[in-house]
Amino acid sequence: TQLLEQSPQFLSIQEGENLTVYCNSSSVFSSLQWYRQEPGEGPVLLVTVVTGGEVKKLKRLTFQFGDARKDSSLHITAAQPGDTGLYLCAAGGATNKLIFGTGTLLAVQP
Amino acid sequence: DTEVTQTPKHLVMGMTNKKSLKCEQHMGHRAMYWYKQKAKKPPELMFVYSYEKLSINESVPSRFSPECPNSSLLNLHLHALQPEDSALYLCASSHARQGLSGANVLTFGAGSRLTVL
């Protein structure tokens, strides 16, 4: 079974602070996705990373795929209350079998 | 249309009831999914349909019965559920064939929140 371990599990910070969420596995993946899920909604894709060592920026969010394609990180600069939500990394196993990481619940206090 | 629509948004049922959750998409996606999600936990895969055929069943109890009547619709029939089945049930869809960049991107509905009394 492929496991995607995320850390930290919970994070509560003040507006304006920076944070990093990690997604680690012992398996190699061809790609990895990051989703954010807000309360009362389904997960929404933020980014897909494909190449080992790749860095992608989405406004204040920076995503990195590890060189060995076994891990990834999400860094948020100057967090805003609107960043609050459940952050999920996800990777594919067998065809059409997308497995989610253990999740990081982020609360940004105004 | 880039949405996945799930109905109902909320459902309360007794352990002897029979009910159904419905999901609809018009993005031309030929893979559709059911996930179960407990509070503050990641979604857990239940079923995958590819080209209207069941391709993955993650050892889900038979009290959950999926159905894919056509390429736009996905149902989840519920019968004799237990209180521990109370959860958010998420439907998602994607292209059926894996892209060059690996796993397909899923588009999720907002979910149906189920409470079993």
Tab-separated table of C-alpha atoms in Angstrom:
chain	number	residue	atom	x	y	z
A	1	THR	CA	0.000	0.000	0.000
A	2	GLN	CA	1.343	3.403	-0.959
A	3	LEU	CA	1.262	5.826	1.940
A	4	LEU	CA	1.508	9.582	1.734
A	5	GLU	CA	2.356	11.021	5.129
A	6	GLN	CA	1.750	14.709	5.671
A	7	SER	CA	3.153	16.890	8.411
A	8	PRO	CA	2.164	18.682	10.418
A	9	GLN	CA	-1.296	17.206	10.950
A	10	PHE	CA	-2.681	20.442	12.404
A	11	LEU	CA	-1.384	24.000	12.174
A	12	SER	CA	-2.835	27.143	13.724
A	13	ILE	CA	-1.033	30.386	12.907
A	14	GLN	CA	-1.574	34.134	12.879
A	15	GLU	CA	-2.249	36.099	9.727
A	16	GLY	CA	0.995	37.157	8.074
A	17	GLU	CA	3.074	34.185	9.213
A	18	ASN	CA	4.786	31.750	6.845
A	19	LEU	CA	4.340	27.978	6.932
A	20	THR	CA	5.447	24.805	5.202
A	21	VAL	CA	3.515	21.561	4.793
A	22	TYR	CA	5.333	18.341	3.906
A	23	CYS	CA	4.183	15.252	2.012
A	24	ASN	CA	6.431	12.196	2.215
A	25	SER	CA	6.354	8.676	0.849
A	26	SER	CA	8.656	5.713	0.377
A	27	SER	CA	7.286	5.281	-3.152
A	28	VAL	CA	8.291	7.082	-6.327
A	29	PHE	CA	5.511	8.871	-8.167
A	30	SER	CA	5.293	10.092	-11.741
A	31	SER	CA	3.428	13.146	-10.473
A	32	LEU	CA	1.901	14.566	-7.330
A	33	GLN	CA	-1.086	16.829	-6.843
A	34	TRP	CA	-1.994	19.285	-4.094
A	35	TYR	CA	-5.616	20.027	-3.236
A	36	ARG	CA	-7.235	22.423	-0.773
A	37	GLN	CA	-10.597	21.660	0.794
A	38	GLU	CA	-12.576	24.416	2.461
A	39	PRO	CA	-15.349	23.654	4.966
A	40	GLY	CA	-18.513	22.432	3.248
A	41	GLU	CA	-16.815	21.934	-0.099
A	42	GLY	CA	-15.001	19.219	-2.008
A	43	PRO	CA	-11.232	19.333	-2.571
A	44	VAL	CA	-10.051	21.704	-5.301
A	45	LEU	CA	-6.824	21.183	-7.224
A	46	LEU	CA	-4.079	23.717	-6.536
A	47	VAL	CA	-1.224	22.318	-8.604
A	48	THR	CA	0.283	19.224	-10.216
A	49	VAL	CA	4.057	18.698	-10.031
A	50	VAL	CA	5.637	16.300	-12.491
A	51	THR	CA	9.410	16.709	-12.733
A	52	GLY	CA	11.818	15.858	-9.905
A	53	GLY	CA	13.108	19.107	-8.384
A	54	GLU	CA	10.302	21.127	-9.955
A	55	VAL	CA	9.178	24.321	-8.232
A	56	LYS	CA	5.821	25.905	-9.010
A	57	LYS	CA	4.475	29.183	-7.666
A	58	LEU	CA	0.832	30.103	-7.309
A	59	LYS	CA	0.676	33.644	-5.877
A	60	ARG	CA	1.783	33.212	-2.233
A	61	LEU	CA	1.992	29.404	-2.512
A	62	THR	CA	5.200	27.643	-3.570
A	63	PHE	CA	5.172	23.932	-4.362
A	64	GLN	CA	8.257	21.757	-4.691
A	65	PHE	CA	8.627	18.160	-5.894
A	66	GLY	CA	11.587	16.294	-4.447
A	67	ASP	CA	14.459	15.302	-6.708
A	68	ALA	CA	13.659	11.612	-6.187
A	69	ARG	CA	9.923	12.229	-6.718
A	70	LYS	CA	9.086	10.706	-3.331
A	71	ASP	CA	8.221	13.880	-1.473
A	72	SER	CA	6.793	17.335	-1.908
A	73	SER	CA	6.328	20.522	0.064
A	74	LEU	CA	3.926	23.435	0.064
A	75	HIS	CA	5.105	26.776	1.420
A	76	ILE	CA	2.684	29.617	2.085
A	77	THR	CA	4.057	33.128	2.509
A	78	ALA	CA	2.166	35.712	4.578
A	79	ALA	CA	-0.809	33.454	5.275
A	80	GLN	CA	-4.294	34.944	5.075
A	81	PRO	CA	-7.513	33.762	6.798
A	82	GLY	CA	-8.717	32.715	3.338
A	83	ASP	CA	-5.935	30.103	3.275
A	84	THR	CA	-7.725	28.202	6.041
A	85	GLY	CA	-8.636	24.676	5.014
A	86	LEU	CA	-7.542	21.065	4.715
A	87	TYR	CA	-4.495	20.672	2.482
A	88	LEU	CA	-4.124	17.302	0.786
A	89	CYS	CA	-1.366	15.893	-1.334
A	90	ALA	CA	-2.383	13.099	-3.686
A	91	ALA	CA	-0.736	10.678	-6.060
A	92	GLY	CA	-1.856	7.988	-8.428
A	93	GLY	CA	-1.365	4.295	-7.982
A	94	ALA	CA	-3.106	2.034	-10.443
A	95	THR	CA	-5.012	3.692	-13.267
A	96	ASN	CA	-7.657	6.059	-11.944
A	97	LYS	CA	-6.740	5.280	-8.335
A	98	LEU	CA	-5.856	8.599	-6.732
A	99	ILE	CA	-4.759	8.217	-3.125
A	100	PHE	CA	-4.731	11.151	-0.735
A	101	GLY	CA	-2.183	11.975	1.908
A	102	THR	CA	-3.060	12.084	5.592
A	103	GLY	CA	-3.965	15.790	5.362
A	104	THR	CA	-2.908	19.014	7.061
A	105	LEU	CA	-5.602	21.122	8.682
A	106	LEU	CA	-4.583	24.785	8.589
A	107	ALA	CA	-6.277	27.559	10.566
A	108	VAL	CA	-5.130	31.133	9.966
A	109	GLN	CA	-6.310	33.499	12.697
A	110	PRO	CA	-6.962	37.146	11.782
B	1	ASP	CA	-19.894	23.326	-17.515
B	2	THR	CA	-17.022	22.536	-15.146
B	3	GLU	CA	-19.021	21.351	-12.159
B	4	VAL	CA	-19.864	18.137	-10.405
B	5	THR	CA	-23.312	18.388	-8.828
B	6	GLN	CA	-24.265	16.207	-5.879
B	7	THR	CA	-27.721	15.769	-4.360
B	8	PRO	CA	-28.885	15.863	-1.691
B	9	LYS	CA	-26.479	18.097	0.240
B	10	HIS	CA	-27.697	16.632	3.518
B	11	LEU	CA	-29.383	13.320	4.252
B	12	VAL	CA	-30.551	11.841	7.540
B	13	MET	CA	-31.664	8.228	7.472
B	14	GLY	CA	-32.461	5.401	9.826
B	15	MET	CA	-30.687	2.083	9.765
B	16	THR	CA	-33.608	0.379	7.999
B	17	ASN	CA	-34.072	3.021	5.296
B	18	LYS	CA	-33.137	2.799	1.636
B	19	LYS	CA	-31.859	6.024	0.086
B	20	SER	CA	-29.674	7.119	-2.805
B	21	LEU	CA	-27.023	9.755	-3.385
B	22	LYS	CA	-26.783	11.232	-6.860
B	23	CYS	CA	-23.963	12.808	-8.813
B	24	GLU	CA	-23.954	14.477	-12.229
B	25	GLN	CA	-21.279	15.965	-14.468
B	26	HIS	CA	-21.319	17.325	-18.013
B	27	MET	CA	-17.591	17.738	-18.625
B	28	GLY	CA	-17.347	14.665	-20.834
B	29	HIS	CA	-15.375	12.836	-18.162
B	30	ARG	CA	-15.555	9.054	-18.490
B	31	ALA	CA	-14.210	8.200	-15.020
B	32	MET	CA	-16.338	8.810	-11.940
B	33	TYR	CA	-15.549	8.183	-8.299
B	34	TRP	CA	-17.110	7.848	-4.877
B	35	TYR	CA	-15.040	8.837	-1.840
B	36	LYS	CA	-16.011	8.742	1.846
B	37	GLN	CA	-14.648	11.404	4.158
B	38	LYS	CA	-14.805	11.593	7.953
B	39	ALA	CA	-14.356	14.925	9.701
B	40	LYS	CA	-10.823	16.377	9.424
B	41	LYS	CA	-9.608	13.253	7.619
B	42	PRO	CA	-8.601	12.715	3.978
B	43	PRO	CA	-11.101	11.268	1.501
B	44	GLU	CA	-11.033	7.470	1.236
B	45	LEU	CA	-11.644	5.902	-2.148
B	46	MET	CA	-14.711	3.650	-2.360
B	47	PHE	CA	-15.502	3.007	-6.035
B	48	VAL	CA	-14.256	3.984	-9.488
B	49	TYR	CA	-16.209	3.716	-12.711
B	50	SER	CA	-14.420	3.910	-16.027
B	51	TYR	CA	-16.483	4.091	-19.219
B	52	GLU	CA	-19.576	3.262	-17.146
B	53	LYS	CA	-18.050	0.018	-15.862
B	54	LEU	CA	-17.010	-0.573	-12.248
B	55	SER	CA	-13.217	-0.745	-12.316
B	56	ILE	CA	-12.300	-0.385	-8.631
B	57	ASN	CA	-14.162	-1.468	-5.500
B	58	GLU	CA	-12.070	-0.833	-2.403
B	59	SER	CA	-13.654	-3.697	-0.440
B	60	VAL	CA	-16.686	-1.584	0.385
B	61	PRO	CA	-19.509	-3.322	2.326
B	62	SER	CA	-22.446	-4.433	0.178
B	63	ARG	CA	-24.794	-2.038	1.992
B	64	PHE	CA	-23.265	0.536	-0.405
B	65	SER	CA	-24.246	-0.185	-4.001
B	66	PRO	CA	-22.923	2.051	-6.801
B	67	GLU	CA	-24.573	2.493	-10.155
B	68	CYS	CA	-23.512	4.361	-13.289
B	69	PRO	CA	-26.585	4.637	-15.553
B	70	ASN	CA	-24.764	6.690	-18.201
B	71	SER	CA	-21.590	8.682	-18.717
B	72	SER	CA	-22.940	11.730	-16.856
B	73	LEU	CA	-24.579	10.137	-13.831
B	74	LEU	CA	-23.340	8.229	-10.817
B	75	ASN	CA	-25.518	6.976	-7.983
B	76	LEU	CA	-24.745	5.449	-4.620
B	77	HIS	CA	-27.583	3.340	-3.226
B	78	LEU	CA	-27.674	3.002	0.539
B	79	HIS	CA	-29.408	0.242	2.493
B	80	ALA	CA	-29.193	-0.961	6.079
B	81	LEU	CA	-26.443	1.486	6.976
B	82	GLN	CA	-24.784	1.746	10.373
B	83	PRO	CA	-24.222	4.913	12.431
B	84	GLU	CA	-20.486	4.644	11.696
B	85	ASP	CA	-21.319	5.171	8.008
B	86	SER	CA	-22.183	8.776	8.817
B	87	ALA	CA	-19.750	10.881	6.783
B	88	LEU	CA	-19.367	13.248	3.846
B	89	TYR	CA	-19.683	11.345	0.581
B	90	LEU	CA	-17.802	12.969	-2.257
B	91	CYS	CA	-18.315	12.318	-5.935
B	92	ALA	CA	-15.582	13.191	-8.429
B	93	SER	CA	-14.917	12.836	-12.131
B	94	SER	CA	-11.894	12.880	-14.409
B	95	HIS	CA	-10.682	11.863	-17.825
B	96	ALA	CA	-10.521	8.088	-17.968
B	97	ARG	CA	-7.136	7.811	-19.639
B	98	GLN	CA	-4.084	8.839	-17.649
B	99	GLY	CA	-2.406	11.910	-19.073
B	100	LEU	CA	1.278	12.317	-19.890
B	101	SER	CA	1.810	14.072	-16.555
B	102	GLY	CA	0.638	11.085	-14.551
B	103	ALA	CA	-2.474	10.728	-12.442
B	104	ASN	CA	-5.570	12.458	-13.712
B	105	VAL	CA	-6.888	15.536	-11.992
B	106	LEU	CA	-10.187	15.002	-10.203
B	107	THR	CA	-13.039	17.502	-10.122
B	108	PHE	CA	-15.045	17.072	-6.950
B	109	GLY	CA	-18.595	17.880	-6.025
B	110	ALA	CA	-19.397	19.627	-2.739
B	111	GLY	CA	-20.461	16.339	-1.181
B	112	SER	CA	-23.515	14.821	0.450
B	113	ARG	CA	-23.385	14.850	4.234
B	114	LEU	CA	-24.986	11.660	5.506
B	115	THR	CA	-26.160	11.053	9.049
B	116	VAL	CA	-27.314	7.562	10.005
B	117	LEU	CA	-29.406	7.400	13.168
